[in-house]
PDB file of C-alpha atoms in Angstrom:
ATOM      1  CA  MET A   1     119.731 155.747  50.357  1.00 44.00           C
ATOM      2  CA  GLU A   2     118.611 157.057  53.555  1.00 44.00           C
ATOM      3  CA  THR A   3     116.225 154.980  56.134  1.00 45.00           C
ATOM      4  CA  SER A   4     113.330 156.051  57.991  1.00 45.00           C
ATOM      5  CA  GLU A   5     113.840 156.814  61.761  1.00 44.00           C
ATOM      6  CA  ALA A   6     110.200 154.867  61.951  1.00 44.00           C
ATOM      7  CA  VAL A   7     111.587 151.377  61.664  1.00 43.00           C
ATOM      8  CA  LEU A   8     111.794 149.316  64.474  1.00 60.00           C
ATOM      9  CA  SER A   9     113.274 146.381  66.009  1.00 75.00           C
ATOM     10  CA  MET A  10     116.890 146.863  64.536  1.00 77.00           C
ATOM     11  CA  LEU A  11     119.963 144.689  64.570  1.00 77.00           C
ATOM     12  CA  ASN A  12     122.923 146.789  64.712  1.00 77.00           C
ATOM     13  CA  ASP A  13     123.040 150.212  66.327  1.00 74.00           C
ATOM     14  CA  ILE A  14     123.665 152.383  62.756  1.00 74.00           C
ATOM     15  CA  SER A  15     124.660 155.594  65.427  1.00 69.00           C
ATOM     16  CA  LYS A  16     128.228 153.892  65.072  1.00 60.00           C
ATOM     17  CA  LEU A  17     130.545 155.434  62.278  1.00 58.00           C
ATOM     18  CA  ALA A  18     132.024 151.607  60.019  1.00 50.00           C
ATOM     19  CA  GLY A  19     135.734 153.467  60.451  1.00 52.00           C
ATOM     20  CA  ALA A  20     135.288 153.024  64.097  1.00 58.00           C
ATOM     21  CA  LYS A  21     135.003 148.853  64.590  1.00 62.00           C
ATOM     22  CA  LYS A  22     138.096 147.262  65.054  1.00 72.00           C
ATOM     23  CA  PRO A  23     136.437 143.058  64.228  1.00 73.00           C
ATOM     24  CA  ASN A  24     138.228 140.572  65.032  1.00 85.00           C
ATOM     25  CA  ALA A  25     137.757 136.447  65.004  1.00 91.00           C
ATOM     26  CA  GLN A  26     139.521 133.256  66.395  1.00 94.00           C
ATOM     27  CA  VAL A  27     139.474 129.874  64.988  1.00 96.00           C
ATOM     28  CA  LYS A  28     139.208 126.584  66.668  1.00 96.00           C
ATOM     29  CA  ILE A  29     140.163 123.313  65.409  1.00 96.00           C
ATOM     30  CA  ASN A  30     138.931 119.920  67.032  1.00 95.00           C
ATOM     31  CA  GLY A  31     139.184 122.635  70.300  1.00 94.00           C
ATOM     32  CA  LYS A  32     142.653 124.142  69.645  1.00 95.00           C
ATOM     33  CA  LEU A  33     143.426 127.968  68.713  1.00 96.00           C
ATOM     34  CA  ALA A  34     144.759 128.011  65.320  1.00 95.00           C
ATOM     35  CA  LEU A  35     146.478 130.932  63.535  1.00 95.00           C
ATOM     36  CA  TRP A  36     144.201 131.585  59.961  1.00 96.00           C
ATOM     37  CA  THR A  37     144.743 134.330  57.251  1.00 95.00           C
ATOM     38  CA  SER A  38     140.981 134.812  56.160  1.00 93.00           C
ATOM     39  CA  ILE A  39     137.331 133.778  56.712  1.00 93.00           C
ATOM     40  CA  GLU A  40     134.498 133.376  54.349  1.00 91.00           C
ATOM     41  CA  ILE A  41     130.914 131.935  55.969  1.00 90.00           C
ATOM     42  CA  GLU A  42     127.801 132.082  53.716  1.00 86.00           C
ATOM     43  CA  SER A  43     124.934 132.057  55.713  1.00 80.00           C
ATOM     44  CA  ASN A  44     122.108 130.248  53.431  1.00 71.00           C
ATOM     45  CA  ASN A  45     118.351 129.515  53.462  1.00 65.00           C
ATOM     46  CA  SER A  46     116.950 126.304  55.105  1.00 69.00           C
ATOM     47  CA  TYR A  47     117.239 124.003  52.618  1.00 68.00           C
ATOM     48  CA  ARG A  48     120.696 124.043  52.413  1.00 78.00           C
ATOM     49  CA  ALA A  49     123.880 124.368  55.168  1.00 86.00           C
ATOM     50  CA  ALA A  50     125.901 126.616  56.029  1.00 89.00           C
ATOM     51  CA  THR A  51     129.480 126.767  54.860  1.00 92.00           C
ATOM     52  CA  PHE A  52     132.406 127.775  55.325  1.00 95.00           C
ATOM     53  CA  ASN A  53     136.256 128.166  54.465  1.00 95.00           C
ATOM     54  CA  VAL A  54     139.209 128.920  56.466  1.00 96.00           C
ATOM     55  CA  GLN A  55     142.727 129.503  55.227  1.00 96.00           C
ATOM     56  CA  ILE A  56     144.955 128.780  57.689  1.00 95.00           C
ATOM     57  CA  PRO A  57     149.125 128.018  58.368  1.00 95.00           C
ATOM     58  CA  THR A  58     150.363 125.287  57.524  1.00 91.00           C
ATOM     59  CA  ARG A  59     153.579 126.070  59.404  1.00 90.00           C
ATOM     60  CA  ASN A  60     153.905 127.276  62.986  1.00 90.00           C
ATOM     61  CA  GLN A  61     150.944 126.528  64.473  1.00 92.00           C
ATOM     62  CA  PRO A  62     150.978 126.987  68.141  1.00 91.00           C
ATOM     63  CA  ASN A  63     148.601 124.369  69.062  1.00 93.00           C
ATOM     64  CA  PHE A  64     148.946 121.570  66.266  1.00 89.00           C
ATOM     65  CA  ASP A  65     151.777 119.956  63.845  1.00 87.00           C
ATOM     66  CA  PHE A  66     149.763 120.487  60.610  1.00 85.00           C
ATOM     67  CA  ASP A  67     150.973 116.776  59.318  1.00 84.00           C
ATOM     68  CA  THR A  68     149.283 115.261  62.047  1.00 86.00           C
ATOM     69  CA  LEU A  69     146.106 117.087  61.888  1.00 85.00           C
ATOM     70  CA  ILE A  70     145.797 116.819  58.030  1.00 85.00           C
ATOM     71  CA  ASP A  71     145.941 112.868  58.754  1.00 88.00           C
ATOM     72  CA  THR A  72     143.063 113.520  61.676  1.00 89.00           C
ATOM     73  CA  GLU A  73     139.782 111.725  59.990  1.00 88.00           C
ATOM     74  CA  GLU A  74     137.621 114.390  61.867  1.00 91.00           C
ATOM     75  CA  LEU A  75     137.660 117.722  62.060  1.00 94.00           C
ATOM     76  CA  LEU A  76     134.977 119.970  64.045  1.00 95.00           C
ATOM     77  CA  ILE A  77     135.733 124.350  63.529  1.00 96.00           C
ATOM     78  CA  GLU A  78     134.821 126.622  65.341  1.00 97.00           C
ATOM     79  CA  ILE A  79     134.461 130.443  64.252  1.00 96.00           C
ATOM     80  CA  ASN A  80     134.187 133.068  66.966  1.00 95.00           C
ATOM     81  CA  MET A  81     133.518 136.846  66.057  1.00 90.00           C
ATOM     82  CA  ASP A  82     133.787 140.093  67.332  1.00 86.00           C
ATOM     83  CA  ASP A  83     132.205 143.087  66.216  1.00 72.00           C
ATOM     84  CA  GLY A  84     134.918 145.418  68.624  1.00 70.00           C
ATOM     85  CA  SER A  85     131.754 146.111  71.139  1.00 70.00           C
ATOM     86  CA  SER A  86     130.439 142.938  71.980  1.00 74.00           C
ATOM     87  CA  GLY A  87     133.468 140.001  72.584  1.00 84.00           C
ATOM     88  CA  LEU A  88     133.539 137.059  70.859  1.00 90.00           C
ATOM     89  CA  GLN A  89     130.403 134.834  70.354  1.00 90.00           C
ATOM     90  CA  ARG A  90     130.518 131.918  68.143  1.00 92.00           C
ATOM     91  CA  VAL A  91     129.039 132.714  64.392  1.00 90.00           C
ATOM     92  CA  MET A  92     129.766 129.196  63.193  1.00 93.00           C
ATOM     93  CA  LEU A  93     130.038 125.387  64.425  1.00 95.00           C
ATOM     94  CA  GLY A  94     130.143 122.703  61.602  1.00 95.00           C
ATOM     95  CA  ASP A  95     132.347 119.783  60.612  1.00 95.00           C
ATOM     96  CA  ALA A  96     135.249 120.129  57.363  1.00 95.00           C
ATOM     97  CA  ASP A  97     134.400 118.296  54.344  1.00 94.00           C
ATOM     98  CA  TYR A  98     137.302 118.316  53.144  1.00 92.00           C
ATOM     99  CA  ILE A  99     141.052 120.346  52.944  1.00 92.00           C
ATOM    100  CA  ASP A 100     142.258 122.120  49.623  1.00 92.00           C
ATOM    101  CA  ILE A 101     146.934 122.468  50.472  1.00 90.00           C
ATOM    102  CA  ASP A 102     148.747 124.981  48.391  1.00 91.00           C
ATOM    103  CA  TRP A 103     152.318 124.108  48.961  1.00 87.00           C
ATOM    104  CA  PRO A 104     154.057 126.598  47.264  1.00 91.00           C
ATOM    105  CA  THR A 105     152.446 129.458  50.095  1.00 91.00           C
ATOM    106  CA  GLN A 106     152.212 126.899  52.679  1.00 91.00           C
ATOM    107  CA  LEU A 107     148.190 127.704  53.470  1.00 94.00           C
ATOM    108  CA  ALA A 108     145.700 125.403  53.176  1.00 94.00           C
ATOM    109  CA  THR A 109     141.794 126.210  52.783  1.00 95.00           C
ATOM    110  CA  ILE A 110     139.519 123.765  55.435  1.00 96.00           C
ATOM    111  CA  SER A 111     136.058 124.039  53.673  1.00 96.00           C
ATOM    112  CA  GLY A 112     133.227 121.960  55.870  1.00 95.00           C
ATOM    113  CA  ARG A 113     129.389 122.909  56.273  1.00 94.00           C
ATOM    114  CA  ASP A 114     126.987 123.667  59.648  1.00 94.00           C
ATOM    115  CA  PHE A 115     125.592 120.945  61.515  1.00 93.00           C
ATOM    116  CA  SER A 116     122.402 120.693  59.227  1.00 92.00           C
ATOM    117  CA  ALA A 117     124.717 118.729  56.856  1.00 92.00           C
ATOM    118  CA  LYS A 118     124.596 116.070  58.908  1.00 92.00           C
ATOM    119  CA  PHE A 119     120.629 115.937  58.470  1.00 93.00           C
ATOM    120  CA  ILE A 120     120.774 116.722  54.560  1.00 90.00           C
ATOM    121  CA  ASP A 121     123.807 113.423  54.061  1.00 90.00           C
ATOM    122  CA  GLU A 122     121.789 111.060  56.178  1.00 89.00           C
ATOM    123  CA  ASN A 123     118.744 109.460  54.141  1.00 87.00           C
ATOM    124  CA  THR A 124     115.617 107.792  55.338  1.00 83.00           C
ATOM    125  CA  THR A 125     112.352 106.159  54.780  1.00 80.00           C
ATOM    126  CA  ASP A 126     111.172 105.997  58.563  1.00 81.00           C
ATOM    127  CA  LYS A 127     108.255 109.115  58.280  1.00 77.00           C
ATOM    128  CA  TYR A 128     107.282 108.355  61.647  1.00 82.00           C
ATOM    129  CA  PRO A 129     103.386 108.426  60.904  1.00 82.00           C
ATOM    130  CA  ALA A 130     102.649 108.068  65.127  1.00 86.00           C
ATOM    131  CA  ASN A 131     104.839 110.396  66.021  1.00 91.00           C
ATOM    132  CA  THR A 132     104.469 113.975  66.130  1.00 93.00           C
ATOM    133  CA  SER A 133     106.173 116.798  64.493  1.00 93.00           C
ATOM    134  CA  SER A 134     108.591 117.478  67.794  1.00 95.00           C
ATOM    135  CA  GLN A 135     108.642 114.245  68.746  1.00 95.00           C
ATOM    136  CA  ILE A 136     110.328 113.556  65.322  1.00 95.00           C
ATOM    137  CA  VAL A 137     112.737 116.581  65.674  1.00 96.00           C
ATOM    138  CA  ALA A 138     113.599 115.610  69.043  1.00 96.00           C
ATOM    139  CA  LEU A 139     114.684 111.966  67.668  1.00 95.00           C
ATOM    140  CA  LEU A 140     116.812 113.076  65.055  1.00 95.00           C
ATOM    141  CA  ALA A 141     118.842 116.025  67.309  1.00 96.00           C
ATOM    142  CA  ASP A 142     119.625 112.843  69.501  1.00 96.00           C
ATOM    143  CA  LYS A 143     120.496 110.972  67.343  1.00 94.00           C
ATOM    144  CA  HIS A 144     123.074 113.216  65.679  1.00 95.00           C
ATOM    145  CA  GLY A 145     124.442 114.287  69.604  1.00 95.00           C
ATOM    146  CA  LEU A 146     122.983 117.683  68.975  1.00 96.00           C
ATOM    147  CA  LYS A 147     121.092 119.990  71.758  1.00 96.00           C
ATOM    148  CA  LYS A 148     117.613 121.253  71.458  1.00 96.00           C
ATOM    149  CA  ASP A 149     115.073 124.033  71.434  1.00 96.00           C
ATOM    150  CA  ILE A 150     112.043 122.704  70.244  1.00 96.00           C
ATOM    151  CA  THR A 151     108.210 123.602  70.976  1.00 96.00           C
ATOM    152  CA  GLU A 152     106.149 120.605  71.205  1.00 95.00           C
ATOM    153  CA  THR A 153     103.810 120.040  69.140  1.00 94.00           C
ATOM    154  CA  THR A 154     100.256 117.758  69.466  1.00 91.00           C
ATOM    155  CA  THR A 155      98.902 115.989  65.651  1.00 88.00           C
ATOM    156  CA  PRO A 156     100.553 112.664  64.354  1.00 87.00           C
ATOM    157  CA  VAL A 157     102.287 113.174  61.727  1.00 86.00           C
ATOM    158  CA  GLY A 158     100.631 110.383  59.811  1.00 81.00           C
ATOM    159  CA  SER A 159      97.321 112.503  59.528  1.00 76.00           C
ATOM    160  CA  TYR A 160      99.664 114.689  57.183  1.00 73.00           C
ATOM    161  CA  TYR A 161     100.666 112.337  54.033  1.00 70.00           C
ATOM    162  CA  ASN A 162      96.351 112.433  53.464  1.00 60.00           C
ATOM    163  CA  GLU A 163      97.069 108.241  51.687  1.00 49.00           C
ATOM    164  CA  GLN A 164     100.157 109.595  49.846  1.00 53.00           C
ATOM    165  CA  TYR A 165     101.192 106.284  49.225  1.00 44.00           C
ATOM    166  CA  SER A 166     103.892 107.409  47.593  1.00 44.00           C
ATOM    167  CA  LYS A 167     105.285 109.287  50.425  1.00 52.00           C
ATOM    168  CA  MET A 168     105.604 107.066  52.812  1.00 50.00           C
ATOM    169  CA  ILE A 169     107.883 104.569  51.101  1.00 50.00           C
ATOM    170  CA  SER A 170     110.102 107.094  49.600  1.00 64.00           C
ATOM    171  CA  THR A 171     113.724 107.950  50.399  1.00 74.00           C
ATOM    172  CA  THR A 172     114.572 111.340  51.354  1.00 82.00           C
ATOM    173  CA  SER A 173     117.129 113.284  53.616  1.00 88.00           C
ATOM    174  CA  GLU A 174     116.086 113.405  57.457  1.00 92.00           C
ATOM    175  CA  TRP A 175     116.054 117.463  56.557  1.00 91.00           C
ATOM    176  CA  ASP A 176     113.854 117.485  53.985  1.00 87.00           C
ATOM    177  CA  LEU A 177     111.211 114.857  56.578  1.00 89.00           C
ATOM    178  CA  MET A 178     111.692 118.157  59.345  1.00 91.00           C
ATOM    179  CA  MET A 179     111.339 120.853  56.249  1.00 88.00           C
ATOM    180  CA  PHE A 180     108.103 118.779  55.371  1.00 84.00           C
ATOM    181  CA  LEU A 181     107.490 118.717  59.197  1.00 89.00           C
ATOM    182  CA  ALA A 182     108.384 122.331  59.192  1.00 88.00           C
ATOM    183  CA  GLN A 183     105.874 123.773  56.375  1.00 81.00           C
ATOM    184  CA  LYS A 184     102.990 122.244  58.249  1.00 82.00           C
ATOM    185  CA  GLU A 185     103.016 122.990  61.629  1.00 87.00           C
ATOM    186  CA  ASN A 186     104.714 126.793  60.481  1.00 84.00           C
ATOM    187  CA  PHE A 187     106.653 126.472  62.231  1.00 90.00           C
ATOM    188  CA  ASP A 188     110.947 127.691  61.707  1.00 89.00           C
ATOM    189  CA  LEU A 189     113.552 125.108  61.183  1.00 92.00           C
ATOM    190  CA  TYR A 190     117.279 125.916  61.797  1.00 91.00           C
ATOM    191  CA  LEU A 191     120.335 125.615  63.335  1.00 90.00           C
ATOM    192  CA  GLU A 192     122.106 127.528  66.243  1.00 90.00           C
ATOM    193  CA  ASN A 193     125.216 126.199  66.224  1.00 89.00           C
ATOM    194  CA  ASP A 194     124.959 122.809  67.732  1.00 93.00           C
ATOM    195  CA  THR A 195     121.673 123.313  68.839  1.00 95.00           C
ATOM    196  CA  ILE A 196     118.715 122.596  66.568  1.00 95.00           C
ATOM    197  CA  VAL A 197     115.230 124.998  66.596  1.00 95.00           C
ATOM    198  CA  PHE A 198     112.118 123.934  65.726  1.00 95.00           C
ATOM    199  CA  LYS A 199     109.355 126.556  66.506  1.00 94.00           C
ATOM    200  CA  PRO A 200     106.578 128.552  65.573  1.00 91.00           C
ATOM    201  CA  LYS A 201     107.356 131.363  63.251  1.00 83.00           C
ATOM    202  CA  SER A 202     107.487 134.864  64.607  1.00 79.00           C
ATOM    203  CA  ASP A 203     105.553 137.515  64.080  1.00 76.00           C
ATOM    204  CA  THR A 204     108.078 139.717  65.452  1.00 76.00           C
ATOM    205  CA  LYS A 205     109.891 141.065  62.243  1.00 76.00           C
ATOM    206  CA  THR A 206     114.146 142.572  62.093  1.00 81.00           C
ATOM    207  CA  TYR A 207     115.814 144.317  60.207  1.00 83.00           C
ATOM    208  CA  TYR A 208     119.783 145.159  60.087  1.00 84.00           C
ATOM    209  CA  VAL A 209     119.843 149.110  59.368  1.00 86.00           C
ATOM    210  CA  LEU A 210     121.951 150.087  55.260  1.00 87.00           C
ATOM    211  CA  GLU A 211     122.548 153.888  55.841  1.00 85.00           C
ATOM    212  CA  TRP A 212     123.920 155.459  53.287  1.00 82.00           C
ATOM    213  CA  LYS A 213     125.222 159.488  53.185  1.00 80.00           C
ATOM    214  CA  PRO A 214     126.879 161.184  51.248  1.00 78.00           C
ATOM    215  CA  VAL A 215     130.652 161.846  51.915  1.00 75.00           C
ATOM    216  CA  THR A 216     131.060 165.277  53.287  1.00 74.00           C
ATOM    217  CA  LYS A 217     134.399 167.052  54.290  1.00 71.00           C
ATOM    218  CA  SER A 218     136.282 164.087  53.270  1.00 70.00           C
ATOM    219  CA  VAL A 219     134.783 162.291  56.485  1.00 67.00           C
ATOM    220  CA  SER A 220     131.508 158.833  55.407  1.00 68.00           C
ATOM    221  CA  ALA A 221     129.371 159.036  57.936  1.00 73.00           C
ATOM    222  CA  SER A 222     127.685 156.022  56.254  1.00 79.00           C
ATOM    223  CA  ASN A 223     127.831 152.192  58.217  1.00 81.00           C
ATOM    224  CA  VAL A 224     128.353 150.371  54.684  1.00 82.00           C
ATOM    225  CA  ILE A 225     131.149 150.949  52.337  1.00 82.00           C
ATOM    226  CA  ARG A 226     129.963 149.605  48.907  1.00 84.00           C
ATOM    227  CA  MET A 227     126.185 148.935  48.027  1.00 87.00           C
ATOM    228  CA  LYS A 228     124.836 147.478  44.466  1.00 89.00           C
ATOM    229  CA  PHE A 229     121.219 146.619  43.505  1.00 89.00           C
ATOM    230  CA  LYS A 230     119.950 144.571  40.809  1.00 84.00           C
ATOM    231  CA  ARG A 231     116.346 143.753  39.077  1.00 78.00           C
ATOM    232  CA  ASN A 232     115.480 140.800  37.323  1.00 71.00           C
ATOM    233  CA  TYR A 233     113.354 141.435  33.848  1.00 70.00           C
ATOM    234  CA  THR A 234     112.198 138.093  33.610  1.00 64.00           C
ATOM    235  CA  ILE A 235     110.434 138.028  37.247  1.00 58.00           C
ATOM    236  CA  ALA A 236     109.435 141.589  37.154  1.00 59.00           C
ATOM    237  CA  ASN A 237     106.918 140.362  34.717  1.00 64.00           C
ATOM    238  CA  ASP A 238     103.556 139.566  36.237  1.00 71.00           C
ATOM    239  CA  ILE A 239     103.543 135.880  37.859  1.00 68.00           C
ATOM    240  CA  ALA A 240     100.985 132.907  37.487  1.00 76.00           C
ATOM    241  CA  VAL A 241     101.403 129.992  39.329  1.00 77.00           C
ATOM    242  CA  THR A 242      98.777 127.188  38.694  1.00 80.00           C
ATOM    243  CA  VAL A 243      98.721 124.381  41.003  1.00 78.00           C
ATOM    244  CA  HIS A 244      97.170 121.587  39.363  1.00 75.00           C
ATOM    245  CA  GLY A 245      95.740 119.139  42.709  1.00 70.00           C
ATOM    246  CA  TYR A 246      94.127 115.942  43.352  1.00 67.00           C
ATOM    247  CA  ASP A 247      92.372 115.363  46.451  1.00 65.00           C
ATOM    248  CA  LEU A 248      92.677 111.575  47.458  1.00 61.00           C
ATOM    249  CA  TYR A 249      89.840 112.101  49.709  1.00 64.00           C
ATOM    250  CA  SER A 250      87.143 113.387  47.302  1.00 68.00           C
ATOM    251  CA  GLN A 251      88.590 111.611  44.738  1.00 70.00           C
ATOM    252  CA  LYS A 252      88.336 114.791  42.607  1.00 73.00           C
ATOM    253  CA  LYS A 253      90.864 117.162  40.179  1.00 77.00           C
ATOM    254  CA  TYR A 254      91.519 120.899  40.630  1.00 73.00           C
ATOM    255  CA  THR A 255      93.097 123.754  39.803  1.00 78.00           C
ATOM    256  CA  GLN A 256      94.450 126.554  41.500  1.00 76.00           C
ATOM    257  CA  THR A 257      96.110 129.830  40.308  1.00 78.00           C
ATOM    258  CA  ALA A 258      97.824 132.452  42.113  1.00 74.00           C
ATOM    259  CA  ARG A 259      99.024 135.703  40.597  1.00 71.00           C
ATOM    260  CA  ARG A 260     101.511 138.807  41.416  1.00 66.00           C
ATOM    261  CA  LYS A 261     100.800 142.043  39.353  1.00 67.00           C
ATOM    262  CA  HIS A 262     104.043 144.316  38.489  1.00 60.00           C
ATOM    263  CA  VAL A 263     103.176 148.020  38.577  1.00 53.00           C
ATOM    264  CA  PRO A 264     104.070 149.329  36.346  1.00 53.00           C
ATOM    265  CA  SER A 265     103.065 146.489  33.284  1.00 53.00           C
ATOM    266  CA  ARG A 266     106.241 146.165  31.184  1.00 51.00           C
ATOM    267  CA  GLY A 267     103.878 145.187  28.381  1.00 54.00           C
ATOM    268  CA  GLN A 268     104.820 141.700  28.596  1.00 55.00           C
ATOM    269  CA  LYS A 269     103.663 138.496  28.957  1.00 60.00           C
ATOM    270  CA  LYS A 270     103.286 137.151  32.498  1.00 63.00           C
ATOM    271  CA  GLN A 271     105.718 134.175  33.681  1.00 65.00           C
ATOM    272  CA  LYS A 272     103.850 131.368  33.685  1.00 70.00           C
ATOM    273  CA  TYR A 273     105.124 128.243  36.820  1.00 65.00           C
ATOM    274  CA  ILE A 274     102.774 125.039  37.324  1.00 70.00           C
ATOM    275  CA  ALA A 275     103.078 122.728  39.602  1.00 66.00           C
ATOM    276  CA  SER A 276     101.106 118.953  40.019  1.00 63.00           C
ATOM    277  CA  VAL A 277     100.744 118.110  43.442  1.00 60.00           C
ATOM    278  CA  SER A 278      98.637 114.890  45.139  1.00 58.00           C
ATOM    279  CA  GLY A 279      97.215 114.309  48.379  1.00 58.00           C
ATOM    280  CA  ILE A 280      96.438 117.740  49.032  1.00 62.00           C
ATOM    281  CA  THR A 281      92.855 119.676  49.485  1.00 68.00           C
ATOM    282  CA  GLN A 282      92.373 122.631  47.117  1.00 71.00           C
ATOM    283  CA  GLU A 283      92.644 125.022  49.964  1.00 74.00           C
ATOM    284  CA  GLN A 284      96.358 123.599  50.690  1.00 71.00           C
ATOM    285  CA  ALA A 285      96.543 124.068  47.199  1.00 73.00           C
ATOM    286  CA  ALA A 286      95.408 127.761  47.008  1.00 77.00           C
ATOM    287  CA  GLN A 287      98.090 128.309  49.955  1.00 75.00           C
ATOM    288  CA  MET A 288     100.264 127.066  47.478  1.00 73.00           C
ATOM    289  CA  ALA A 289      99.772 128.624  45.172  1.00 75.00           C
ATOM    290  CA  GLN A 290      99.916 131.714  47.214  1.00 76.00           C
ATOM    291  CA  ASN A 291     103.184 131.148  48.935  1.00 74.00           C
ATOM    292  CA  VAL A 292     105.200 130.484  45.636  1.00 73.00           C
ATOM    293  CA  ALA A 293     104.120 133.732  44.154  1.00 72.00           C
ATOM    294  CA  LEU A 294     104.841 135.759  46.270  1.00 71.00           C
ATOM    295  CA  GLN A 295     108.353 134.005  46.887  1.00 68.00           C
ATOM    296  CA  LEU A 296     108.908 134.082  43.466  1.00 68.00           C
ATOM    297  CA  SER A 297     108.126 138.058  43.570  1.00 66.00           C
ATOM    298  CA  LEU A 298     110.924 138.625  46.330  1.00 66.00           C
ATOM    299  CA  HIS A 299     113.348 137.698  43.908  1.00 66.00           C
ATOM    300  CA  GLU A 300     112.837 140.204  41.381  1.00 71.00           C
ATOM    301  CA  LYS A 301     115.748 142.915  42.694  1.00 76.00           C
ATOM    302  CA  THR A 302     117.922 141.987  45.367  1.00 79.00           C
ATOM    303  CA  PHE A 303     120.924 144.035  46.540  1.00 84.00           C
ATOM    304  CA  THR A 304     124.876 142.957  47.420  1.00 84.00           C
ATOM    305  CA  ALA A 305     126.692 145.631  50.394  1.00 85.00           C
ATOM    306  CA  GLU A 306     130.002 145.249  51.278  1.00 82.00           C
ATOM    307  CA  LEU A 307     131.028 146.520  55.218  1.00 77.00           C
ATOM    308  CA  SER A 308     133.204 146.975  57.833  1.00 71.00           C
ATOM    309  CA  GLY A 309     132.864 144.003  59.929  1.00 63.00           C
ATOM    310  CA  ASP A 310     130.027 142.981  62.499  1.00 63.00           C
TER     311      ASP A 310
END
């Protein structure tokens, strides 16, 4: 698979050979450097917290006694990484959820999530109808002691509920509340270490380019070690998403359908997805159907890749 040179705004420099990189990493526990044997980070979508697993020796730690550490009520984990040229940069900051100790090997695995877990684990019935979206996100960020990168909004969120009394009194997580507001504002919502970011979605797209080249003269010029592709043939069928809605203002029921066709046709029945939503307009239902159909189609073809440290 060769990339086009017309690709712009790349996140990586494909001129660097994979074998020339010397990645490095650093782990801190409650601000103190810790010896480690392996690090795993999973960056998830906006509906789930990013997770980490750090394996450390239980003995001969230079900056703390493990027997004391195991009794510490809260563990703040900081992970910094260096691709071999840019210097150490923080890639994860989060609280530990649990420690798994393998006594024969004297290794412990500390697992946890980034700071979005603070909002995910906190339920609320307060929907702040008199406040704007940006004010609500700022209030919740301050509550959890986080920094803020928030673009100001002006519309009181009470108008977004469109007289949906059930939503106004329901219990939801603080993160789900902020995600609801982000969707209404067409904003992005995510964590950058200890900073919550709430701002308009960017029209600029950036790409991390994977370039595969055949091995010549026993030398690889690829920046990827291994690459696999998968196709989901269920989603590869034509997709139809239907939204049944009820507009509380007009007191009318309506149906909106969006379709995604796949070429070539596999001659099978289309996959049908149905949702029932009250309190949104007919235009909003049409947009919802289009968005869901697009998101489902994006998962038809996926890939995994193994690279040197970056």
